[in-house]
Short mmCIF file of C-alpha atoms in Angstrom, two decimals:
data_model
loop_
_atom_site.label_atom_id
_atom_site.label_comp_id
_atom_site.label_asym_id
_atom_site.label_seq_id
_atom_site.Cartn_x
_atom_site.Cartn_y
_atom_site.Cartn_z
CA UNK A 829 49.67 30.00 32.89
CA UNK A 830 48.56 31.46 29.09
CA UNK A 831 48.85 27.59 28.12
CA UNK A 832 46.43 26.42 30.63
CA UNK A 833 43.95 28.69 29.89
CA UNK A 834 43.73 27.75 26.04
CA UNK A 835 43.67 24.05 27.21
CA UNK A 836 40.35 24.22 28.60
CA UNK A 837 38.68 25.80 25.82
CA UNK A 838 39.87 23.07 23.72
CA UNK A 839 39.45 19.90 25.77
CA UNK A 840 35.66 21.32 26.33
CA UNK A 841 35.45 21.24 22.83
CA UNK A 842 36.56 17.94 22.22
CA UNK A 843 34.13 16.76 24.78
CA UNK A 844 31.44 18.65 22.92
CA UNK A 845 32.69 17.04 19.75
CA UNK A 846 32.50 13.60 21.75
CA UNK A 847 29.37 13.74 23.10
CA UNK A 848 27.58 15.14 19.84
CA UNK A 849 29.14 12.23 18.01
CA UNK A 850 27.83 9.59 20.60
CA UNK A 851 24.32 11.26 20.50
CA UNK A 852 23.84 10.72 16.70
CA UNK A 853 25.35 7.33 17.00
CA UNK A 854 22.51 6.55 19.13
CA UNK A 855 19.86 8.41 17.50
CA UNK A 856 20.82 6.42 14.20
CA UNK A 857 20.99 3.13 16.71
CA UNK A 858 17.24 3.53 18.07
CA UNK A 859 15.38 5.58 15.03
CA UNK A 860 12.84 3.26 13.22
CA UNK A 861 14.07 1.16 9.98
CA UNK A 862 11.58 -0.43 7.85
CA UNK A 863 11.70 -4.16 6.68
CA UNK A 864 11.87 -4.49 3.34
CA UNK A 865 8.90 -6.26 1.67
CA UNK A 866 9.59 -9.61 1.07
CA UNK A 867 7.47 -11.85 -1.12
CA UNK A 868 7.36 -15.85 -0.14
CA UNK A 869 5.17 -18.84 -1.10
CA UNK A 870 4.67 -21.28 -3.76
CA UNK A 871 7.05 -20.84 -6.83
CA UNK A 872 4.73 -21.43 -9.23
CA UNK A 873 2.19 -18.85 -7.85
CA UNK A 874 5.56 -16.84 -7.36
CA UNK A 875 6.87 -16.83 -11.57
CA UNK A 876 3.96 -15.51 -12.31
CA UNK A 877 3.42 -11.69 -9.92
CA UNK A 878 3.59 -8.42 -10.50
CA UNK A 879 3.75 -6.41 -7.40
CA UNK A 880 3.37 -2.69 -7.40
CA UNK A 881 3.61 -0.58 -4.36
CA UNK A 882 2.64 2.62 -3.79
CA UNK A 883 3.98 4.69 -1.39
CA UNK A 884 2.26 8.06 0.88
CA UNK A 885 4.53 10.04 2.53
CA UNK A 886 3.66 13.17 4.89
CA UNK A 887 7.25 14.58 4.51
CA UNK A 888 9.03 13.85 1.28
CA UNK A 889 8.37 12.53 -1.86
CA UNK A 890 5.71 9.90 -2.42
CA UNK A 891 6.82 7.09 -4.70
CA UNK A 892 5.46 4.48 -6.97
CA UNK A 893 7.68 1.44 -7.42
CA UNK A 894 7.73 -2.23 -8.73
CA UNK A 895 8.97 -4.15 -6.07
CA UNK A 896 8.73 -7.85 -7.23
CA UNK A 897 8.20 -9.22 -11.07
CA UNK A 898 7.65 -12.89 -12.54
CA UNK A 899 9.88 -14.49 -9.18
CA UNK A 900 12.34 -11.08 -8.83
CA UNK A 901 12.35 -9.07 -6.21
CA UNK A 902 13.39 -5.25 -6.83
CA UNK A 903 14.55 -3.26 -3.60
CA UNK A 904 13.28 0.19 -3.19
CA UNK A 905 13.51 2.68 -0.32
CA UNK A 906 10.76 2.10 1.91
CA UNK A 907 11.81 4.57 4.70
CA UNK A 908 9.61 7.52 5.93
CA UNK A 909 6.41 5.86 4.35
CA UNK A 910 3.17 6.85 6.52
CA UNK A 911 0.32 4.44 3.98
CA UNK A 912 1.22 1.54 1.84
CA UNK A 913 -0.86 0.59 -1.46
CA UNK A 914 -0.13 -2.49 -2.53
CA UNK A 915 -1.66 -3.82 -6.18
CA UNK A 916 -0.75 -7.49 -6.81
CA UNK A 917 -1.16 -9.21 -10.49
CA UNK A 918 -0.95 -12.24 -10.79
CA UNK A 919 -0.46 -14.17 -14.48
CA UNK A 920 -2.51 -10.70 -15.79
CA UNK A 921 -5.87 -12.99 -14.69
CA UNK A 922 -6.32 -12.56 -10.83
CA UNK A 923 -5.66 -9.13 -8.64
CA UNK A 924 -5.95 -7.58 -5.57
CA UNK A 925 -5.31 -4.34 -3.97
CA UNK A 926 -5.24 -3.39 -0.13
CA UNK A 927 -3.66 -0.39 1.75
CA UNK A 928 -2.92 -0.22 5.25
CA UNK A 929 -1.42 2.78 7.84
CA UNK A 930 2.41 2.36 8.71
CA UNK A 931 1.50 1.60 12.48
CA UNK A 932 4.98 -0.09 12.72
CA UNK A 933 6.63 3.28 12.35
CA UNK A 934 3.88 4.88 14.20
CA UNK A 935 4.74 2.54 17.32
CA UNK A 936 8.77 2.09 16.32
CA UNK A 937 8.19 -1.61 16.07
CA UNK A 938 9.60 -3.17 12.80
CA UNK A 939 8.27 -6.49 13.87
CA UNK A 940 4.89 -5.49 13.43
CA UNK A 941 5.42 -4.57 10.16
CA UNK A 942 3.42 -6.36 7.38
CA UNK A 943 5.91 -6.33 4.91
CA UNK A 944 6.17 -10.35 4.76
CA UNK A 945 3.79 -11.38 1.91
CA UNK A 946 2.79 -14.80 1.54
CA UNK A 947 1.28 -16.32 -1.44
CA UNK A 948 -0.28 -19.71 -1.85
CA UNK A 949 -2.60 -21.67 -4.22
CA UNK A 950 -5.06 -23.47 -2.25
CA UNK A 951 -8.44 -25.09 -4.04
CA UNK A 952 -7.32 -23.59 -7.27
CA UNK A 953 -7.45 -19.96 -5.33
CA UNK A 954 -4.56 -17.89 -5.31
CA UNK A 955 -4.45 -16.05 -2.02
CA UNK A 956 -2.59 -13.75 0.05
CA UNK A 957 -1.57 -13.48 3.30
CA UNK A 958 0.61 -10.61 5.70
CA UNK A 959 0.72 -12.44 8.91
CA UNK A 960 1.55 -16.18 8.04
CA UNK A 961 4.82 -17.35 6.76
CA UNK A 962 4.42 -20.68 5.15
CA UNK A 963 1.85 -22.27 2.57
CA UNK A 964 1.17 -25.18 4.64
CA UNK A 965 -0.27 -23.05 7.25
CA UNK A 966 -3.08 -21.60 4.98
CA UNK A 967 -6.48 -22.88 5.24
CA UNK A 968 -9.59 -21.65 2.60
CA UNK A 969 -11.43 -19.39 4.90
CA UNK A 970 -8.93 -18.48 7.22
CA UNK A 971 -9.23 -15.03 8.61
CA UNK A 972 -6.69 -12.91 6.87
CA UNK A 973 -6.19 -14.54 3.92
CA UNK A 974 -7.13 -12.20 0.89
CA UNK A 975 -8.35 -13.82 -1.98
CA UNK A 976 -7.15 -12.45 -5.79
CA UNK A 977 -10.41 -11.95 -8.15
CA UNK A 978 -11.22 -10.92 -11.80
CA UNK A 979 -9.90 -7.51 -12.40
CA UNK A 980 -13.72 -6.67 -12.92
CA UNK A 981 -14.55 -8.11 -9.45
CA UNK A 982 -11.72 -5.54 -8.32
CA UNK A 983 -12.48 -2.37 -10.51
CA UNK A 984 -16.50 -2.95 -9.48
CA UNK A 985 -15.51 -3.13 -6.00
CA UNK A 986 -13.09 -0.21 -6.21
CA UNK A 987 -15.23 2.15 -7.95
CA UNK A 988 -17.94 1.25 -5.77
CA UNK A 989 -16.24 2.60 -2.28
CA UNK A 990 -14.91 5.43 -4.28
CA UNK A 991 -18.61 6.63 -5.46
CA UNK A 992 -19.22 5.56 -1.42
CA UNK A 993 -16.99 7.89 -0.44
CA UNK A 994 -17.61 10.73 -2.44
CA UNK A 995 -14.12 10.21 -4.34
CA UNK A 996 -15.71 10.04 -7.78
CA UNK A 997 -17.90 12.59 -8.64
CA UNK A 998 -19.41 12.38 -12.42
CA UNK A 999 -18.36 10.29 -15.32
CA UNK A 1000 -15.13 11.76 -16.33
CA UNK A 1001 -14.00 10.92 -13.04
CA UNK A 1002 -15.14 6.72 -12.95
CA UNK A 1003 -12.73 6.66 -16.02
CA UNK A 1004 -10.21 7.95 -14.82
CA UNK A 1005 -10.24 6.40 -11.44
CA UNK A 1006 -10.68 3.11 -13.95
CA UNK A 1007 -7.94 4.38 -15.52
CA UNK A 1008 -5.68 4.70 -13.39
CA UNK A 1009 -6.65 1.66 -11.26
CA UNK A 1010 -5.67 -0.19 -14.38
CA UNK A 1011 -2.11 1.30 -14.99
CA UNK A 1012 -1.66 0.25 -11.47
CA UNK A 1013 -1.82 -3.38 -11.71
CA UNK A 1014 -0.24 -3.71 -15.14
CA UNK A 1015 2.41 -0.64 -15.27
CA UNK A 1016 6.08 -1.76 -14.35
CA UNK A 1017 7.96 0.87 -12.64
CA UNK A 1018 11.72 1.91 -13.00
CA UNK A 1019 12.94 -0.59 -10.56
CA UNK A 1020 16.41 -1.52 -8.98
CA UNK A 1021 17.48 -5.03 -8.62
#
């Protein structure tokens, strides 16, 4: 009678084991996973990026990483990331530099995620695009299709929505938003191939 007694404290335990065990199984199963980025399009347009990314994170550390140089990709942990920055060089002639909210993870839908970048050469234009997934597709004037410019086109631009928004305040600041808007296109991160 003693023996049946310490039998049910244990197999209720085992079932609490078991059913904790399942639980995180499925939490893992159904918790949001971000795509990678990955870069496609025309090779030649391809030997010749830089691709920085940086990444805004409410909880945890925010990170700044090289994720694809001259035709390599580099993987980097993308997970928990709230605002993207990406800064695109291409050939250290053309740029471009666009941010958008993580409404993927927002919505648990990797397959919204614009983490597919394609980039094409059409009429001597290099462009980019997040939504289309082969060169052929791309037509000049296309909605969607970004367009790389002069790094002075881009810096002008830039400091011109920052003064807009009340981001840059005197002098000292415009350089060093300059500054660092700079390091951003050309600096290559530690990386991980």
């Amino acid at each position: 009678m003693i023996i049946g007694i310490r039998r049910k404290p244990l197999i209720g335990l085992i079932f609490l084991v078991m059913i904790i065990s399942v639980s995180l199984l499925l939490w893992e199963h159904f918790k949001f996973s971000e795509p990678p980025f990955v870069i496609i399009g025309d090779n030649k347009v391809l030997s010749k990026l830089h691709i920085n990314v940086y990444m805004d994170r409410d909880e945890g550390p925010n990170s700044w990483n090289t994720i694809f140089l001259n035709g390599k990709p580099y993987q980097t942990d993308i997970q928990n990331v709230d605002r993207f920055i990406v800064y695109v060089n291409y050939d250290n002639k053309l740029f471009i530099d666009y941010s958008y909210d993580n409404i993927a993870k927002m919505v648990n839908d990797s397959s919204i995620a614009p983490n597919t970048l394609l980039f094409c050469e059409i009429n001597s234009n290099i462009v980019l695009s997040d939504s289309l997934k082969r060169c052929k597709d791309v037509e000049d004037g296309k909605p969607g299709l970004r367009k790389l410019l002069p790094l002075e086109d881009i810096i002008n631009r830039d400091v011109s929505e920052a003064k807009n928004n009340q981001n840059i305040k005197d002098k000292s600041g415009e350089k060093s938003f300059i500054c660092d808007l700079r390091k951003s296109f050309f600096e290559i991160t530690n990386h991980q191939s």
